[in-house]
Amino acid sequence: MAFFIDPNCQAVSFTLNTLGWMFSMICMGLAKWRLWYMESISAPSRGLACIGMWKVCTYQSANLHSRPIACHRYTYSDTYLPLDIRIAHYSDTYLPLDIRIAQNLLLAASLLGLLGKVLMVTGLLRVYAGQLQKDTTCNLFFASGVLSVVAGAFIFTAVIWNHHSVMNEEGIHFPPSFQIPFRPDRQEMGSTVPVAVLAAFLMLLSGLLTISFQLPPNIHVYPEVSQV
């Protein structure tokens, strides 16, 4: 059932969608999804490691404001193989399954969010120009809303899986050159997680607002004309 008939609501929804999409892109590039504290380990591994979806950064001390010693981006073979190949050859890569699936979910969310924005802009142009067909425009908004909801759900799934891994204190078999142990002394959620949660919330809210929209009754709707 549609609840919002003011086209300005769609403009607000577009703003929320844009913010959510930007935050989702930002959180993909940040490394602070997990914080690994390596306090009882001898140098050079002693310190702090920030585990991200696409890179890991190590610090000499437990101070995030200090300069990182090194940042290692995950290689092509670790991140860009198709998901079915990665699962079949799980032992061939050091990245755990939760990170590899989260990478795919975040990438899919960014693409779906971008496509939803394109559909929403197309619908808004028709509304404000006054040259539209009711069914076509409503379908554009509905499709955009569904894509935003799915994108938000994907981001939430990546966040929940990351939280599950931290709570279970799961380890990662990093290459020896990274100088990071399999499991730290303790680990916790990083500051990127709230950004991802905010991105998911904005995407979901935007999608629900978009789905709940209907054309105002006083707007002039041009019927579709079929050419014989």
XYZ file of C-alpha atoms in Angstrom:
228
model
C 0.000 0.000 0.000
C 1.295 3.457 -0.922
C 1.464 6.090 1.799
C 3.462 8.956 0.281
C 1.965 11.027 -2.540
C 4.200 14.103 -2.393
C 6.934 13.937 -5.060
C 9.224 15.762 -2.621
C 9.260 12.566 -0.550
C 10.983 10.903 -3.458
C 13.578 13.679 -3.495
C 14.223 12.993 0.203
C 14.438 9.282 -0.554
C 16.950 9.993 -3.326
C 19.081 12.002 -0.874
C 19.005 9.163 1.664
C 19.861 6.679 -1.071
C 22.800 8.790 -2.225
C 24.163 9.115 1.314
C 23.761 5.391 1.944
C 25.500 4.543 -1.314
C 28.386 6.899 -0.523
C 28.816 5.421 2.966
C 28.770 1.897 1.527
C 31.539 2.833 -0.907
C 33.558 4.427 1.891
C 33.288 1.445 4.238
C 34.543 -0.906 1.508
C 37.846 0.955 1.341
C 38.415 1.252 5.087
C 40.461 -1.332 6.990
C 38.934 -0.983 10.454
C 36.304 -3.710 10.244
C 38.163 -5.745 12.887
C 40.805 -4.659 15.357
C 43.364 -7.263 16.349
C 45.390 -6.543 19.492
C 48.642 -8.531 19.567
C 50.030 -7.655 23.002
C 51.820 -10.798 24.166
C 53.479 -11.479 20.820
C 57.120 -10.631 20.269
C 58.242 -8.056 17.721
C 57.759 -7.446 14.853
C 54.206 -8.807 15.144
C 53.486 -7.056 18.420
C 51.013 -4.192 18.104
C 47.694 -3.693 16.350
C 46.259 -4.967 13.083
C 43.230 -3.496 11.337
C 41.465 -6.113 9.222
C 39.383 -4.797 6.338
C 37.510 -6.351 3.440
C 40.181 -5.394 0.917
C 43.325 -4.726 2.957
C 44.990 -5.174 6.338
C 47.128 -2.546 8.091
C 49.515 -3.140 10.998
C 50.619 -0.666 13.684
C 53.566 -0.905 16.035
C 51.481 0.158 19.040
C 47.801 -0.103 19.927
C 47.292 3.514 18.883
C 45.205 3.969 15.727
C 46.460 7.541 15.401
C 50.024 6.392 14.847
C 51.386 5.788 11.388
C 50.810 2.254 10.089
C 53.884 0.108 9.605
C 52.488 -1.544 6.495
C 49.236 -2.020 4.616
C 48.735 -5.140 2.520
C 46.038 -5.263 -0.112
C 44.581 -8.632 -0.920
C 45.903 -9.932 -4.235
C 43.979 -10.582 -7.421
C 43.785 -14.317 -6.801
C 42.475 -13.743 -3.279
C 39.671 -11.354 -4.154
C 38.579 -11.524 -7.756
C 38.133 -15.234 -8.398
C 34.476 -16.218 -8.876
C 32.820 -17.215 -5.623
C 32.213 -20.830 -6.669
C 35.884 -21.269 -7.580
C 36.979 -19.750 -4.272
C 34.759 -22.115 -2.289
C 35.960 -25.117 -4.304
C 39.598 -24.103 -3.712
C 39.194 -22.779 -0.200
C 42.559 -24.151 0.891
C 44.338 -22.201 -1.845
C 43.654 -18.791 -0.321
C 44.238 -17.367 3.133
C 41.091 -15.234 3.241
C 38.300 -16.807 5.307
C 34.940 -17.487 3.722
C 33.154 -14.698 5.613
C 35.457 -11.994 4.202
C 35.254 -13.377 0.676
C 31.448 -13.495 0.748
C 31.302 -10.039 2.351
C 33.423 -8.701 -0.519
C 30.878 -9.985 -3.020
C 27.953 -8.680 -0.972
C 29.433 -5.181 -0.690
C 30.276 -5.066 -4.379
C 26.769 -6.224 -5.274
C 25.265 -3.657 -2.894
C 27.217 -0.822 -4.513
C 26.119 -1.880 -8.006
C 22.482 -2.350 -6.989
C 22.492 0.990 -5.183
C 23.879 2.723 -8.263
C 21.275 1.111 -10.519
C 18.532 2.078 -8.062
C 19.717 5.681 -8.168
C 19.515 5.708 -11.982
C 15.949 4.381 -11.920
C 14.949 6.881 -9.239
C 16.390 9.829 -11.159
C 14.510 8.705 -14.260
C 11.264 8.541 -12.311
C 11.834 11.925 -10.650
C 12.497 13.566 -14.009
C 9.177 12.261 -15.277
C 7.308 13.422 -12.188
C 8.664 16.974 -12.160
C 8.433 17.322 -15.932
C 4.800 16.238 -15.823
C 5.221 14.031 -18.856
C 4.737 10.542 -17.534
C 2.696 7.412 -17.667
C 1.414 6.334 -14.294
C 2.223 2.632 -14.500
C 5.662 3.194 -16.019
C 6.749 5.792 -13.457
C 5.435 3.854 -10.458
C 7.230 0.764 -11.729
C 10.471 2.744 -11.910
C 10.116 3.854 -8.298
C 9.122 0.375 -7.164
C 12.108 -1.244 -8.889
C 14.432 1.393 -7.438
C 13.040 0.788 -3.954
C 13.463 -2.978 -4.228
C 17.072 -2.592 -5.356
C 17.801 -0.259 -2.431
C 16.249 -2.678 0.068
C 18.268 -5.587 -1.338
C 21.461 -3.511 -1.254
C 20.817 -2.555 2.370
C 20.169 -6.195 3.259
C 23.460 -7.206 1.631
C 25.379 -4.642 3.696
C 23.651 -5.738 6.900
C 24.544 -9.361 6.116
C 28.217 -8.445 5.718
C 28.120 -6.549 9.039
C 26.419 -9.392 10.906
C 28.864 -11.971 9.549
C 31.798 -9.762 10.484
C 30.364 -9.381 14.002
C 29.920 -13.146 14.267
C 33.560 -13.726 13.334
C 34.774 -11.225 15.928
C 32.582 -12.650 18.683
C 33.862 -16.167 17.907
C 37.460 -14.879 17.793
C 38.088 -16.534 14.462
C 41.617 -16.410 13.047
C 43.030 -15.793 9.584
C 45.986 -17.557 7.962
C 47.819 -14.525 6.607
C 50.982 -15.083 4.521
C 54.210 -15.057 6.583
C 55.304 -11.857 4.840
C 52.437 -9.991 6.548
C 53.935 -10.845 9.964
C 50.474 -11.240 11.479
C 49.664 -14.256 13.683
C 46.770 -16.587 12.976
C 44.806 -15.311 15.974
C 45.409 -12.214 18.152
C 45.268 -11.949 21.927
C 41.941 -10.165 21.600
C 39.871 -8.622 18.870
C 36.950 -6.239 18.634
C 34.773 -4.433 16.138
C 36.349 -1.500 14.330
C 35.061 1.985 13.635
C 34.079 1.057 10.069
C 31.206 -1.093 11.287
C 28.995 1.853 12.411
C 29.565 3.436 8.995
C 28.409 0.233 7.297
C 25.377 -0.011 9.596
C 24.450 3.588 8.780
C 24.831 2.870 5.059
C 22.567 -0.172 5.320
C 19.964 1.734 7.356
C 19.861 4.617 4.865
C 19.565 2.245 1.927
C 16.725 0.338 3.586
C 14.896 3.509 4.625
C 15.287 4.970 1.152
C 13.977 1.785 -0.418
C 10.923 1.625 1.828
C 10.063 5.264 1.171
C 10.424 4.732 -2.559
C 8.253 1.619 -2.599
C 5.575 3.412 -0.553
C 5.145 6.211 -3.096
C 2.209 6.798 -5.409
C 1.549 9.584 -7.864
C -0.513 12.455 -6.384
C -4.113 12.508 -7.654
C -3.887 16.120 -8.872
C -0.946 15.504 -11.215
C -1.711 15.276 -14.900
C -0.958 11.822 -16.218
C -0.515 11.242 -19.910
C -1.956 7.901 -21.026
C 0.214 5.603 -23.028
C -0.606 5.790 -26.696
C -0.157 2.698 -28.799
C 0.730 3.291 -32.393
C -1.150 1.209 -34.918
